[in-house]
């Protein structure tokens, strides 16, 4: 797996602008290679739907088959091709096609974040106290220039990458679990 896949093609952005496709990539990135059946079970989706979306994701290079993991010719394993997806919203403002695809992709991401946060709130009562205490949710407003906001974004991304690398190396330890770090910065009016 490579560290990142960079996306600036409107067709690829539209392929990612589907909630189930984002979940498939997330599942493969979090848990490693999986079969269609395992993905269907994990995501409560029909295997045929999972296969269709995997094919679409593979067309754009986001996933690839992992034939070396198959026990026989019928079993199909899939893996993510990168740890993260990168895109530059400013770069995607060049024309209407790029703007619309970028908007659809980013809107789907925001909706997936909301769904995941609400799901976590629903499950919180059954979680261990130490995990509830470790969680955070908050926001702050600061008065910054565009250059300062960009600097802040870079520092947050460095922090997230450092903890992601650290956690990835320990993902098979018994007392660790995936921890989602969601952040956003934007200029308000």
mmCIF file of C-alpha atoms in Angstrom:
data_model
loop_
_atom_site.group_PDB
_atom_site.id
_atom_site.type_symbol
_atom_site.label_atom_id
_atom_site.label_comp_id
_atom_site.label_asym_id
_atom_site.label_seq_id
_atom_site.Cartn_x
_atom_site.Cartn_y
_atom_site.Cartn_z
ATOM 1 C CA UNK A 1 0.000 0.000 0.000
ATOM 2 C CA UNK A 2 1.214 3.501 -0.788
ATOM 3 C CA UNK A 3 0.738 6.389 1.618
ATOM 4 C CA UNK A 4 -1.651 8.439 -0.495
ATOM 5 C CA UNK A 5 -3.599 8.535 -3.720
ATOM 6 C CA UNK A 6 -4.089 12.016 -5.171
ATOM 7 C CA UNK A 7 -7.412 12.737 -6.843
ATOM 8 C CA UNK A 8 -8.183 15.571 -9.233
ATOM 9 C CA UNK A 9 -10.138 13.803 -11.986
ATOM 10 C CA UNK A 10 -13.888 14.612 -11.918
ATOM 11 C CA UNK A 11 -14.792 11.025 -12.812
ATOM 12 C CA UNK A 12 -12.782 9.649 -9.867
ATOM 13 C CA UNK A 13 -14.276 12.257 -7.537
ATOM 14 C CA UNK A 14 -17.776 11.236 -8.618
ATOM 15 C CA UNK A 15 -16.876 7.592 -8.004
ATOM 16 C CA UNK A 16 -15.960 8.514 -4.431
ATOM 17 C CA UNK A 17 -19.128 10.572 -3.977
ATOM 18 C CA UNK A 18 -21.083 7.494 -2.913
ATOM 19 C CA UNK A 19 -21.537 6.640 0.779
ATOM 20 C CA UNK A 20 -21.074 2.887 0.367
ATOM 21 C CA UNK A 21 -17.900 3.339 -1.663
ATOM 22 C CA UNK A 22 -16.430 5.546 1.063
ATOM 23 C CA UNK A 23 -17.367 2.909 3.642
ATOM 24 C CA UNK A 24 -15.732 0.160 1.559
ATOM 25 C CA UNK A 25 -12.478 2.108 1.281
ATOM 26 C CA UNK A 26 -12.620 2.943 4.988
ATOM 27 C CA UNK A 27 -13.159 -0.680 5.947
ATOM 28 C CA UNK A 28 -10.271 -1.881 3.766
ATOM 29 C CA UNK A 29 -7.963 0.837 5.088
ATOM 30 C CA UNK A 30 -8.884 0.149 8.695
ATOM 31 C CA UNK A 31 -9.004 -3.656 8.709
ATOM 32 C CA UNK A 32 -6.870 -4.654 5.746
ATOM 33 C CA UNK A 33 -7.754 -6.868 2.805
ATOM 34 C CA UNK A 34 -11.184 -8.494 2.866
ATOM 35 C CA UNK A 35 -13.410 -10.661 0.714
ATOM 36 C CA UNK A 36 -16.658 -9.430 -0.810
ATOM 37 C CA UNK A 37 -18.557 -11.530 1.732
ATOM 38 C CA UNK A 38 -16.657 -10.091 4.689
ATOM 39 C CA UNK A 39 -17.224 -6.553 3.414
ATOM 40 C CA UNK A 40 -20.924 -7.292 2.888
ATOM 41 C CA UNK A 41 -21.219 -8.542 6.473
ATOM 42 C CA UNK A 42 -19.230 -5.654 7.942
ATOM 43 C CA UNK A 43 -21.221 -3.025 6.058
ATOM 44 C CA UNK A 44 -24.621 -4.750 6.111
ATOM 45 C CA UNK A 45 -24.829 -4.582 2.320
ATOM 46 C CA UNK A 46 -25.653 -7.078 -0.414
ATOM 47 C CA UNK A 47 -22.611 -8.906 -1.844
ATOM 48 C CA UNK A 48 -23.676 -7.968 -5.381
ATOM 49 C CA UNK A 49 -23.715 -4.310 -4.436
ATOM 50 C CA UNK A 50 -20.283 -4.607 -2.802
ATOM 51 C CA UNK A 51 -18.888 -6.275 -5.948
ATOM 52 C CA UNK A 52 -20.303 -3.549 -8.170
ATOM 53 C CA UNK A 53 -18.827 -0.763 -6.048
ATOM 54 C CA UNK A 54 -15.458 -2.526 -5.756
ATOM 55 C CA UNK A 55 -15.276 -2.702 -9.546
ATOM 56 C CA UNK A 56 -15.993 1.022 -9.787
ATOM 57 C CA UNK A 57 -13.360 1.805 -7.150
ATOM 58 C CA UNK A 58 -10.832 -0.449 -8.905
ATOM 59 C CA UNK A 59 -11.444 1.341 -12.218
ATOM 60 C CA UNK A 60 -10.169 4.526 -10.573
ATOM 61 C CA UNK A 61 -7.289 2.860 -8.708
ATOM 62 C CA UNK A 62 -8.676 3.117 -5.153
ATOM 63 C CA UNK A 63 -8.768 -0.657 -4.563
ATOM 64 C CA UNK A 64 -7.127 -3.690 -6.131
ATOM 65 C CA UNK A 65 -7.620 -7.417 -5.967
ATOM 66 C CA UNK A 66 -5.339 -9.393 -3.661
ATOM 67 C CA UNK A 67 -5.285 -12.826 -5.371
ATOM 68 C CA UNK A 68 -2.427 -14.079 -3.195
ATOM 69 C CA UNK A 69 -4.864 -14.247 -0.248
ATOM 70 C CA UNK A 70 -7.445 -16.442 -2.009
ATOM 71 C CA UNK A 71 -7.737 -20.055 -0.900
ATOM 72 C CA UNK A 72 -9.334 -21.074 -4.196
ATOM 73 C CA UNK A 73 -10.278 -19.649 -7.592
ATOM 74 C CA UNK A 74 -13.707 -18.480 -6.451
ATOM 75 C CA UNK A 75 -12.570 -16.433 -3.475
ATOM 76 C CA UNK A 76 -11.816 -12.764 -4.257
ATOM 77 C CA UNK A 77 -9.902 -10.597 -1.830
ATOM 78 C CA UNK A 78 -9.625 -6.826 -2.136
ATOM 79 C CA UNK A 79 -7.330 -4.246 -0.576
ATOM 80 C CA UNK A 80 -7.107 -0.472 -0.556
ATOM 81 C CA UNK A 81 -4.303 0.863 -2.731
ATOM 82 C CA UNK A 82 -3.478 3.790 -0.425
ATOM 83 C CA UNK A 83 -3.746 4.783 3.220
ATOM 84 C CA UNK A 84 -5.333 8.157 2.461
ATOM 85 C CA UNK A 85 -6.976 10.044 -0.365
ATOM 86 C CA UNK A 86 -5.634 13.529 -1.047
ATOM 87 C CA UNK A 87 -7.251 16.301 -3.035
ATOM 88 C CA UNK A 88 -6.855 20.054 -3.294
ATOM 89 C CA UNK A 89 -10.225 21.856 -3.282
ATOM 90 C CA UNK A 90 -8.641 25.003 -4.738
ATOM 91 C CA UNK A 91 -7.203 22.965 -7.624
ATOM 92 C CA UNK A 92 -10.690 21.594 -8.275
ATOM 93 C CA UNK A 93 -12.190 25.011 -9.027
ATOM 94 C CA UNK A 94 -10.807 25.215 -12.578
ATOM 95 C CA UNK A 95 -14.131 24.547 -14.324
ATOM 96 C CA UNK A 96 -17.749 23.615 -13.640
ATOM 97 C CA UNK A 97 -17.149 19.866 -14.038
ATOM 98 C CA UNK A 98 -14.351 19.869 -11.437
ATOM 99 C CA UNK A 99 -16.336 22.119 -9.066
ATOM 100 C CA UNK A 100 -19.449 19.941 -9.186
ATOM 101 C CA UNK A 101 -17.518 16.692 -8.723
ATOM 102 C CA UNK A 102 -15.514 18.192 -5.857
ATOM 103 C CA UNK A 103 -18.684 19.469 -4.185
ATOM 104 C CA UNK A 104 -20.414 16.071 -4.469
ATOM 105 C CA UNK A 105 -17.364 14.230 -3.132
ATOM 106 C CA UNK A 106 -16.833 16.569 -0.167
ATOM 107 C CA UNK A 107 -20.549 16.654 0.662
ATOM 108 C CA UNK A 108 -20.559 12.841 0.862
ATOM 109 C CA UNK A 109 -17.532 12.976 3.181
ATOM 110 C CA UNK A 110 -19.234 15.469 5.512
ATOM 111 C CA UNK A 111 -22.386 13.327 5.579
ATOM 112 C CA UNK A 112 -20.336 10.213 6.373
ATOM 113 C CA UNK A 113 -18.635 12.040 9.265
ATOM 114 C CA UNK A 114 -22.011 13.072 10.657
ATOM 115 C CA UNK A 115 -23.363 9.519 10.395
ATOM 116 C CA UNK A 116 -20.283 8.064 12.086
ATOM 117 C CA UNK A 117 -20.408 10.579 14.940
ATOM 118 C CA UNK A 118 -24.124 9.950 15.532
ATOM 119 C CA UNK A 119 -23.539 6.186 15.443
ATOM 120 C CA UNK A 120 -20.815 6.562 18.058
ATOM 121 C CA UNK A 121 -23.146 8.564 20.301
ATOM 122 C CA UNK A 122 -25.751 5.797 19.997
ATOM 123 C CA UNK A 123 -23.179 3.139 21.001
ATOM 124 C CA UNK A 124 -21.576 5.169 23.792
ATOM 125 C CA UNK A 125 -23.719 3.706 26.589
ATOM 126 C CA UNK A 126 -22.265 0.248 25.908
ATOM 127 C CA UNK A 127 -18.647 1.435 25.700
ATOM 128 C CA UNK A 128 -16.026 1.228 28.444
ATOM 129 C CA UNK A 129 -15.696 4.335 30.612
ATOM 130 C CA UNK A 130 -12.038 4.766 29.615
ATOM 131 C CA UNK A 131 -13.026 5.035 25.934
ATOM 132 C CA UNK A 132 -15.822 7.491 26.671
ATOM 133 C CA UNK A 133 -13.387 9.628 28.644
ATOM 134 C CA UNK A 134 -10.779 9.441 25.863
ATOM 135 C CA UNK A 135 -13.223 10.713 23.231
ATOM 136 C CA UNK A 136 -13.593 14.378 22.396
ATOM 137 C CA UNK A 137 -15.957 16.592 20.488
ATOM 138 C CA UNK A 138 -15.595 20.330 20.295
ATOM 139 C CA UNK A 139 -14.821 23.370 18.251
ATOM 140 C CA UNK A 140 -13.201 26.749 18.535
ATOM 141 C CA UNK A 141 -13.160 29.967 16.552
ATOM 142 C CA UNK A 142 -10.015 31.959 15.950
ATOM 143 C CA UNK A 143 -9.433 35.117 13.907
ATOM 144 C CA UNK A 144 -6.807 34.240 11.290
ATOM 145 C CA UNK A 145 -5.564 35.291 7.903
ATOM 146 C CA UNK A 146 -5.795 32.788 5.054
ATOM 147 C CA UNK A 147 -2.048 32.163 5.418
ATOM 148 C CA UNK A 148 -2.420 31.470 9.150
ATOM 149 C CA UNK A 149 -5.377 29.156 8.541
ATOM 150 C CA UNK A 150 -3.252 27.286 5.996
ATOM 151 C CA UNK A 151 -0.409 27.024 8.525
ATOM 152 C CA UNK A 152 -2.853 25.709 11.143
ATOM 153 C CA UNK A 153 -4.193 23.146 8.671
ATOM 154 C CA UNK A 154 -0.642 21.943 7.995
ATOM 155 C CA UNK A 155 0.087 21.522 11.711
ATOM 156 C CA UNK A 156 -3.153 19.583 12.284
ATOM 157 C CA UNK A 157 -2.435 17.338 9.293
ATOM 158 C CA UNK A 158 1.103 16.668 10.603
ATOM 159 C CA UNK A 159 -0.309 15.762 14.017
ATOM 160 C CA UNK A 160 -2.909 13.447 12.486
ATOM 161 C CA UNK A 161 -0.301 11.759 10.265
ATOM 162 C CA UNK A 162 2.074 11.226 13.190
ATOM 163 C CA UNK A 163 -0.592 9.542 15.324
ATOM 164 C CA UNK A 164 -1.867 7.559 12.357
ATOM 165 C CA UNK A 165 1.613 6.118 11.655
ATOM 166 C CA UNK A 166 2.111 5.333 15.340
ATOM 167 C CA UNK A 167 -1.246 3.586 15.606
ATOM 168 C CA UNK A 168 -0.909 1.669 12.347
ATOM 169 C CA UNK A 169 2.251 0.004 13.605
ATOM 170 C CA UNK A 170 0.356 -1.257 16.683
ATOM 171 C CA UNK A 171 -2.974 -2.203 15.109
ATOM 172 C CA UNK A 172 -2.745 -5.903 16.037
ATOM 173 C CA UNK A 173 -2.220 -5.301 19.771
ATOM 174 C CA UNK A 174 -5.053 -6.444 22.026
ATOM 175 C CA UNK A 175 -5.735 -3.155 23.815
ATOM 176 C CA UNK A 176 -5.909 -0.868 20.766
ATOM 177 C CA UNK A 177 -8.811 -0.064 18.484
ATOM 178 C CA UNK A 178 -9.269 2.258 15.519
ATOM 179 C CA UNK A 179 -9.760 5.842 16.694
ATOM 180 C CA UNK A 180 -11.305 8.318 14.264
ATOM 181 C CA UNK A 181 -9.859 11.829 14.186
ATOM 182 C CA UNK A 182 -12.144 14.200 12.269
ATOM 183 C CA UNK A 183 -11.193 17.827 11.789
ATOM 184 C CA UNK A 184 -12.118 20.711 9.552
ATOM 185 C CA UNK A 185 -10.985 24.291 9.136
ATOM 186 C CA UNK A 186 -12.765 26.865 7.045
ATOM 187 C CA UNK A 187 -13.215 30.600 6.871
ATOM 188 C CA UNK A 188 -16.575 31.716 8.213
ATOM 189 C CA UNK A 189 -18.402 34.803 7.010
#
